[in-house]
mmCIF file of C-alpha atoms and ligand atoms in Angstrom:
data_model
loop_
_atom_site.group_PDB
_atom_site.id
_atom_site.type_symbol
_atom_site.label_atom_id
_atom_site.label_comp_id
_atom_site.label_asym_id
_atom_site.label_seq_id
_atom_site.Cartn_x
_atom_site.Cartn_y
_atom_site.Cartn_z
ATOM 1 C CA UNK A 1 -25.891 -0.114 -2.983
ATOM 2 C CA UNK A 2 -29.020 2.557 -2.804
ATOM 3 C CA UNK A 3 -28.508 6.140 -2.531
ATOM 4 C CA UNK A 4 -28.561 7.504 0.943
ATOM 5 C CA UNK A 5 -26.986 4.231 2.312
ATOM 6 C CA UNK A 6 -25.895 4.809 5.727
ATOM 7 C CA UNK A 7 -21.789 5.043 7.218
ATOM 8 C CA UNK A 8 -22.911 1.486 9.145
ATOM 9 C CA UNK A 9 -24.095 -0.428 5.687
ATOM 10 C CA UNK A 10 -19.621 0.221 4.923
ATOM 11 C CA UNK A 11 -18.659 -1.650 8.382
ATOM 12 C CA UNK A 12 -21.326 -4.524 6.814
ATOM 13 C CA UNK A 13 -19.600 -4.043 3.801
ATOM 14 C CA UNK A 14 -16.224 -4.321 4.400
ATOM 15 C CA UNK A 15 -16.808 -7.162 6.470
ATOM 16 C CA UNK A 16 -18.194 -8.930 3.720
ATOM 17 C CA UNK A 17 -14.876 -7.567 1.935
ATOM 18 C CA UNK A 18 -12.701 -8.810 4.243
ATOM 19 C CA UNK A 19 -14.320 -12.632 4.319
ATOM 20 C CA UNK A 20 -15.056 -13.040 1.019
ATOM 21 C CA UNK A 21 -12.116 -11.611 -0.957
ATOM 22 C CA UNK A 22 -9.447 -11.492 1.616
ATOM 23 C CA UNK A 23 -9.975 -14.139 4.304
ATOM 24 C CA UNK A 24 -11.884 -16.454 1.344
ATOM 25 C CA UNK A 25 -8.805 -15.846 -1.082
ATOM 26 C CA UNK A 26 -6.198 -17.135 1.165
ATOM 27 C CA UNK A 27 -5.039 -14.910 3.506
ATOM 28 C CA UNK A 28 -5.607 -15.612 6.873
ATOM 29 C CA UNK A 29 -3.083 -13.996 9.082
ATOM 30 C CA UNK A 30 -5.657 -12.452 11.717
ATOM 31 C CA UNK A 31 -3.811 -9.694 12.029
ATOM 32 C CA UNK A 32 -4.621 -8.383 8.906
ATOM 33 C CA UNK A 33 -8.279 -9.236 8.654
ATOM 34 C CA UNK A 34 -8.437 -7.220 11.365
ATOM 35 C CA UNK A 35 -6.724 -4.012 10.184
ATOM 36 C CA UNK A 36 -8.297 -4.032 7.058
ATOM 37 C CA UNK A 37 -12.507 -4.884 8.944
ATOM 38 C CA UNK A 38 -10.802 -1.767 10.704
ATOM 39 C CA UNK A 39 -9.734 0.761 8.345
ATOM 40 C CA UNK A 40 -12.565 2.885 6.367
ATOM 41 C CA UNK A 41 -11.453 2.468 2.458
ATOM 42 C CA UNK A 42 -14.618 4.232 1.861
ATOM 43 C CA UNK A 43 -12.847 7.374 2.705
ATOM 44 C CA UNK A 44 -9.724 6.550 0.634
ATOM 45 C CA UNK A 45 -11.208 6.593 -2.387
ATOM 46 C CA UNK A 46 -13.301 10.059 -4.487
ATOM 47 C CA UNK A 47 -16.421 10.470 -2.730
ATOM 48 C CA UNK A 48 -18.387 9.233 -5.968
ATOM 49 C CA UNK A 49 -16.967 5.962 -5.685
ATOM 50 C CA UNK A 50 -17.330 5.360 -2.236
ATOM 51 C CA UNK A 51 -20.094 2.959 -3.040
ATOM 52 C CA UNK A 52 -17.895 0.998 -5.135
ATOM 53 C CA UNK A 53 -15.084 0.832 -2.091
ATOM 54 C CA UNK A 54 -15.659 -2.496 -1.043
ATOM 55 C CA UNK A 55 -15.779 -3.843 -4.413
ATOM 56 C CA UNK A 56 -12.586 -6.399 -5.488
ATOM 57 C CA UNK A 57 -10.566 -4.201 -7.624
ATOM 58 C CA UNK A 58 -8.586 -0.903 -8.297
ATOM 59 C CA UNK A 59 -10.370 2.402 -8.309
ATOM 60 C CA UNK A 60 -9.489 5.143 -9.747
ATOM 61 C CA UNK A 61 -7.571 8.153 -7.466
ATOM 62 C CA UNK A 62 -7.181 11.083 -9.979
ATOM 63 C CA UNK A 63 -3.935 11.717 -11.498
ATOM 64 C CA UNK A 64 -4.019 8.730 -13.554
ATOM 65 C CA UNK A 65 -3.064 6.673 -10.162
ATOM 66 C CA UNK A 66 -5.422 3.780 -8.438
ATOM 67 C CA UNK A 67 -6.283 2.472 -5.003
ATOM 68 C CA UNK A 68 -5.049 -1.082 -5.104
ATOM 69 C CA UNK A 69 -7.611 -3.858 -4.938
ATOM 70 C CA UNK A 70 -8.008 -5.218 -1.844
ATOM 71 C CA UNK A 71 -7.059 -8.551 -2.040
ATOM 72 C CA UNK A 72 -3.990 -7.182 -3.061
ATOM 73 C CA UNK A 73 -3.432 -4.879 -0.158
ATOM 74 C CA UNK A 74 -3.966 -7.953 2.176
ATOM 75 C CA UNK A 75 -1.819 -10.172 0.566
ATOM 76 C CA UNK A 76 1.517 -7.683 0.175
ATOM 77 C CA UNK A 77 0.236 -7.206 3.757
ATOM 78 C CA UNK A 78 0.929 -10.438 4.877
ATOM 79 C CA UNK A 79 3.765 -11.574 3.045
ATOM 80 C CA UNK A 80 5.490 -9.005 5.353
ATOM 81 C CA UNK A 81 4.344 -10.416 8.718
ATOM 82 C CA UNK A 82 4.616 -7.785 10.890
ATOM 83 C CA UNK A 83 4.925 -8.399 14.435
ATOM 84 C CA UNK A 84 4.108 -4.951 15.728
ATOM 85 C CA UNK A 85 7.746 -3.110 16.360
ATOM 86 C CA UNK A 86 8.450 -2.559 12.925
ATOM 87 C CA UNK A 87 9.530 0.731 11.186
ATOM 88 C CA UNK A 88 8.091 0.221 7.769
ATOM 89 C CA UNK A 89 8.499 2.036 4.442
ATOM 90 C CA UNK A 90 5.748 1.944 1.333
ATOM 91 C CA UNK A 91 6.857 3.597 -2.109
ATOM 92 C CA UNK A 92 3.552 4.484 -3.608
ATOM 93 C CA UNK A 93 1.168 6.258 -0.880
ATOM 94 C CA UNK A 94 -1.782 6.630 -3.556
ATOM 95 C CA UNK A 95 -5.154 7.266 -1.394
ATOM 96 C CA UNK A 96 -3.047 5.986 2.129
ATOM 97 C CA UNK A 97 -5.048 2.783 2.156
ATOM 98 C CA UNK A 98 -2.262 0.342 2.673
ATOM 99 C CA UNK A 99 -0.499 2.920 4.662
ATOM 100 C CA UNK A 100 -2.958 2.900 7.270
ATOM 101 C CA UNK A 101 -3.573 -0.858 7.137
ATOM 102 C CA UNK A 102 0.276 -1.185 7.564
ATOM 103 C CA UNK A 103 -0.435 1.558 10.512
ATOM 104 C CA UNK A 104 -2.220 -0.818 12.618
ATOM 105 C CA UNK A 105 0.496 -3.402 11.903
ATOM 106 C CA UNK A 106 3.608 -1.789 12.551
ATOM 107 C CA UNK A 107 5.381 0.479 15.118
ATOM 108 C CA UNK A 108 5.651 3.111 12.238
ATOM 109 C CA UNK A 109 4.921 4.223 8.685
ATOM 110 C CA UNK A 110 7.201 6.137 5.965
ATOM 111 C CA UNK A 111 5.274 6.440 3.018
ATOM 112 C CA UNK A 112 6.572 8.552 0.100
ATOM 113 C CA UNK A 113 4.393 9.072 -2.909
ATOM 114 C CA UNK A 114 6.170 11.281 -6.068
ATOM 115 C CA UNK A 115 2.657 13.008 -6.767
ATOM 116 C CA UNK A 116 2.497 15.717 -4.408
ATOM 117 C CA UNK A 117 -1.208 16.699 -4.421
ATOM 118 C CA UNK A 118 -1.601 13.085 -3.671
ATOM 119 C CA UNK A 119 1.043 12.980 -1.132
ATOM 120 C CA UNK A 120 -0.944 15.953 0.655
ATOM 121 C CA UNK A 121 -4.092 14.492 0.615
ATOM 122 C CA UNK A 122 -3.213 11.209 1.683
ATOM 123 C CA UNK A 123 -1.694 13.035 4.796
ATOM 124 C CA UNK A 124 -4.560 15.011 5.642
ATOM 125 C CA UNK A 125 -6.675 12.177 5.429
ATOM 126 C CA UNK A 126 -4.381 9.687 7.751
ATOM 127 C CA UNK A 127 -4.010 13.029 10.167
ATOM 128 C CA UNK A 128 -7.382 13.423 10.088
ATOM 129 C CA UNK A 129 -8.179 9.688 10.836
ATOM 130 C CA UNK A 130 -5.605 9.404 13.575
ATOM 131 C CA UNK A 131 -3.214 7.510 12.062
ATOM 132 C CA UNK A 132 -0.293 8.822 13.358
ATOM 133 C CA UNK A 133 2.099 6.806 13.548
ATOM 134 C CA UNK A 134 2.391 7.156 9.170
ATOM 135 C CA UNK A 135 4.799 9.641 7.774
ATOM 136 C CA UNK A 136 4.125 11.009 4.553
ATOM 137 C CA UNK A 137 6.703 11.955 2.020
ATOM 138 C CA UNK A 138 6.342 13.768 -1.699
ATOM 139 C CA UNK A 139 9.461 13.008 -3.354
ATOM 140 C CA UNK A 140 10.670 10.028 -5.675
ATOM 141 C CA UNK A 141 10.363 6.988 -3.858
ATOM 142 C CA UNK A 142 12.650 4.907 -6.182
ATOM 143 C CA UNK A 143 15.471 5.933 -4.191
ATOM 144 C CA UNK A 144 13.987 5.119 -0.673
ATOM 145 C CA UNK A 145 13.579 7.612 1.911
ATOM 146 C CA UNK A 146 17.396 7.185 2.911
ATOM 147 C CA UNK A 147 17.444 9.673 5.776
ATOM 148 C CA UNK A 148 14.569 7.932 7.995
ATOM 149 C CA UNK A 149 15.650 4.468 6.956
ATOM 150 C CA UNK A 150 17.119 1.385 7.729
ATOM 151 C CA UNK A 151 13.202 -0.344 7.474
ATOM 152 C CA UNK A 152 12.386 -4.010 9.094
ATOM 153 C CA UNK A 153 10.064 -4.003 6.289
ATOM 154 C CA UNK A 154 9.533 -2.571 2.648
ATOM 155 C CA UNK A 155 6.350 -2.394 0.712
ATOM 156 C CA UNK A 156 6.603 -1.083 -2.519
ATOM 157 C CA UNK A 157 2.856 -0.632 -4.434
ATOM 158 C CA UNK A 158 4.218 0.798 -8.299
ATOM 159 C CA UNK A 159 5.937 -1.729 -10.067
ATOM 160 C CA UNK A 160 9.753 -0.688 -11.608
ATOM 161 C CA UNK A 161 11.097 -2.789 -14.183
ATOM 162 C CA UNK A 162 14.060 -4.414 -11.635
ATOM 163 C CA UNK A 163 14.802 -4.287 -8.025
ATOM 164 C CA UNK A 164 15.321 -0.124 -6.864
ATOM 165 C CA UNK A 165 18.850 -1.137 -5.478
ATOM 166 C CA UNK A 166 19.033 1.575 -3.006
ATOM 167 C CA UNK A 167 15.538 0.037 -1.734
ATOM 168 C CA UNK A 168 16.849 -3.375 -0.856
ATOM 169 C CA UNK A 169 19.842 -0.995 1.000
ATOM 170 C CA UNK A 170 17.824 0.637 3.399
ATOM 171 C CA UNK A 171 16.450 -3.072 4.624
ATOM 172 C CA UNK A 172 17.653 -3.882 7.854
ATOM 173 C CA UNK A 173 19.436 -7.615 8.157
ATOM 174 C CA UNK A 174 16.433 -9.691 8.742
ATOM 175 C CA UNK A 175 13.875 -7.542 7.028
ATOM 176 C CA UNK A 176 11.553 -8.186 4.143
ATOM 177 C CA UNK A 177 10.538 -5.759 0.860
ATOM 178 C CA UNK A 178 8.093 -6.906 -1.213
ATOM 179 C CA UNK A 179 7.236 -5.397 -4.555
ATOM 180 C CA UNK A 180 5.776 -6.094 -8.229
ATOM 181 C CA UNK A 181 8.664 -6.764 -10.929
ATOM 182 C CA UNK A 182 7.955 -6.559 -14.685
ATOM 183 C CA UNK A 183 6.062 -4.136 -17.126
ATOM 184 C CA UNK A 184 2.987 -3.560 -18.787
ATOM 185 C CA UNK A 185 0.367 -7.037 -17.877
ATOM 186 C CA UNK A 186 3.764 -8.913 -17.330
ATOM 187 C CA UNK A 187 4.329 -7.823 -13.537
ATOM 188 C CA UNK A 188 4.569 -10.618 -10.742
ATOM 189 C CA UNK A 189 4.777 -10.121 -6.812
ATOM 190 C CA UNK A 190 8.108 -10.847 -4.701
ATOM 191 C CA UNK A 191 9.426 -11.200 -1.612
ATOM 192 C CA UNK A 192 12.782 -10.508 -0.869
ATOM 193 C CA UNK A 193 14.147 -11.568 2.522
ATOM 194 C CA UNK A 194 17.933 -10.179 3.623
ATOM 195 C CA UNK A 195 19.394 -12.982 5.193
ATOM 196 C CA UNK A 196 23.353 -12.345 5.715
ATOM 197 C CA UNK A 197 23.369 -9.389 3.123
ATOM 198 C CA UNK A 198 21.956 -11.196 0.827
ATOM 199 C CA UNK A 199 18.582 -11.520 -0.985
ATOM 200 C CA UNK A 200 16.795 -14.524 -0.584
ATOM 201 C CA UNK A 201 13.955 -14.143 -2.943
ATOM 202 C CA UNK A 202 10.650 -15.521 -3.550
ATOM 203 C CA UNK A 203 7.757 -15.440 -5.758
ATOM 204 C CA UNK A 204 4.418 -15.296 -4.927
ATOM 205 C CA UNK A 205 1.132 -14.243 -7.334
ATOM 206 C CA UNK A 206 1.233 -12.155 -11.034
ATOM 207 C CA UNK A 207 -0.442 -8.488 -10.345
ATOM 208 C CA UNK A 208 -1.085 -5.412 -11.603
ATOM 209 C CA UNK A 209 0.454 -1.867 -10.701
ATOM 210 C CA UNK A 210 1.039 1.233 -12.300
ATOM 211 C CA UNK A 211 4.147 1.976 -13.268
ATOM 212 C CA UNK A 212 7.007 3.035 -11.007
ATOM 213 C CA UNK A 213 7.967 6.247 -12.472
ATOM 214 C CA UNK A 214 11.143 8.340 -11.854
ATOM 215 C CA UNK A 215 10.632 12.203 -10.680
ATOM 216 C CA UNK A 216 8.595 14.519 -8.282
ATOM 217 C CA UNK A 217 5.094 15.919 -9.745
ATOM 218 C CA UNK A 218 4.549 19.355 -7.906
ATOM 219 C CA UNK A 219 1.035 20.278 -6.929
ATOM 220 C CA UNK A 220 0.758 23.146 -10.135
ATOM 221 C CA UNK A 221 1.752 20.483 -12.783
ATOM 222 C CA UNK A 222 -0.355 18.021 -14.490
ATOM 223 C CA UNK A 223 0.457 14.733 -13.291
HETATM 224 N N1 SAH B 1 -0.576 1.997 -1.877
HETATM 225 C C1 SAH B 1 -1.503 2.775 -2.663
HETATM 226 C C2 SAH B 1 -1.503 2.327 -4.115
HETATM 227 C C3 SAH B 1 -1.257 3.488 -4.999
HETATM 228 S S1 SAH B 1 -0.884 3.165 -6.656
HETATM 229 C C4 SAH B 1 -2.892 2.802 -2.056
HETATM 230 O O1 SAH B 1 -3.113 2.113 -1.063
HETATM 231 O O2 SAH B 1 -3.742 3.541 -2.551
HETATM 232 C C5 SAH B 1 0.847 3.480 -6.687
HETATM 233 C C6 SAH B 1 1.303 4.872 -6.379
HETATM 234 O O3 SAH B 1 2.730 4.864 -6.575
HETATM 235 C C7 SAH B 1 0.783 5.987 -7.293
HETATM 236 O O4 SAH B 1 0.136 6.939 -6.511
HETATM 237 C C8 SAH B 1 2.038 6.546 -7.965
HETATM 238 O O5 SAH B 1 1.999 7.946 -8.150
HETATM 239 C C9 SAH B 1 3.117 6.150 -6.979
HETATM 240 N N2 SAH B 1 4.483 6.095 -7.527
HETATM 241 C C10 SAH B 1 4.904 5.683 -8.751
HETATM 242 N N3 SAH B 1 6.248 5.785 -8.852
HETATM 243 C C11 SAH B 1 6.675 6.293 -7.649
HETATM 244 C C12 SAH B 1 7.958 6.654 -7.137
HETATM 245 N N4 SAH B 1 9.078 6.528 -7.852
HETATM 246 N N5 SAH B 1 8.014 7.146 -5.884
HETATM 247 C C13 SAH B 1 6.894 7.303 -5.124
HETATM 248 N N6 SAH B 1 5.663 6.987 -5.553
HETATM 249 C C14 SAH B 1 5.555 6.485 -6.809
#
């Protein structure tokens, strides 16, 4: 893209985005393609990558953390299939992407990120955006967000080694959580359905997240 590209060359953009990588790779819940032809990634990402936005992959955030691609965002997306009333939690705010695609999708957002300066400016960003339905929480996600749970639906976006326990316990009967499992470039997507109290589990595509990692990072530490 040139320099001194204007805001309307994104909407042509992410259009292009949305057909071509999301709708083109398989996921076609309309729904979705329309959050995401709706929500401005450009402004989720550092302003010197905002030409890069649209592009199929990860971008880097700042402490050490990435925007998922967007093909992946779409597809955790819609393995949840929201139907509009749901209270829904993501572990792993990052830049607030997903959490204000799952905005337009959902009756509302908790989203808890354990990097606080990244917690905060996710926020401002969503607040500033009018997405507010979305909650945002700086604490350890691993452990849920107990006190504004049970969720209809779980979407976790840093990938732990085995299911967080105490995730799959704030699900509501009926609800879905999907999240990576594995380690390292070993890491595939699930779905986990609670059917009866039980886990009825599928998988779907091999990914890549950062690691789920235990702990709160304050804003005057290096993450
Ligand atoms: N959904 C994000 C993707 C961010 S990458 C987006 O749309 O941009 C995953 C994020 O998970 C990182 O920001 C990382 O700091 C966070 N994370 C890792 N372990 C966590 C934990 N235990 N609790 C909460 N967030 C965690």
């Amino acid at each position: 893209m040139k320099r001194g590209t204007s805001r309307s060359d994104f909407s042509v953009a992410r259009r292009r985005m949305v057909a071509d990588q999301i709708k083109g790779a398989g996921v076609t819940d309309d729904t979705v393609l329309a959050a995401m032809r709706d929500v401005p990634r450009h402004l989720f990402v550092p302003t010197g990558l905002r030409h890069r936005a649209y592009h199929g992959c990860a971008l880097p955030i700042g402490y050490e953390q990435t925007i998922s691609q967007p093909f992946i965002v779409g597809l955790m997306t819609a393995l949840l299939e929201l139907q509009g009333d749901e209270h829904v939690l993501e572990v792993g705010t990052g830049s607030g992407y997903q959490a204000a695609v799952l905005s337009h999708l959902a009756r509302s957002v908790v989203s808890v990120e354990r990097v606080e300066p990244l917690a905060l400016r996710s926020a401002r960003m969503l607040d500033e955006l009018g997405y507010d339905n979305v909650e945002v929480y700086a604490a350890d996600g691993g452990t849920g967000v107990p006190e504004r749970g049970p969720y209809d639906a779980v979407a976790v976006t840093a990938c732990p080694r085995r299911l967080p326990s105490l995730l799959f316990h704030q699900l509501r009967e009926g609800g879905t959580l999907v999240l990576p499992i594995g380690e390292g470039e070993e890491q595939i997507l699930y779905r986990y359905r609670k059917r009866g109290g039980e886990a009825i589990v599928e998988r779907s595509v091999p990914c890549r997240f950062v690691p789920m990692l235990d702990g709160l990072v304050g804003s005057t530490e290096n993450a």
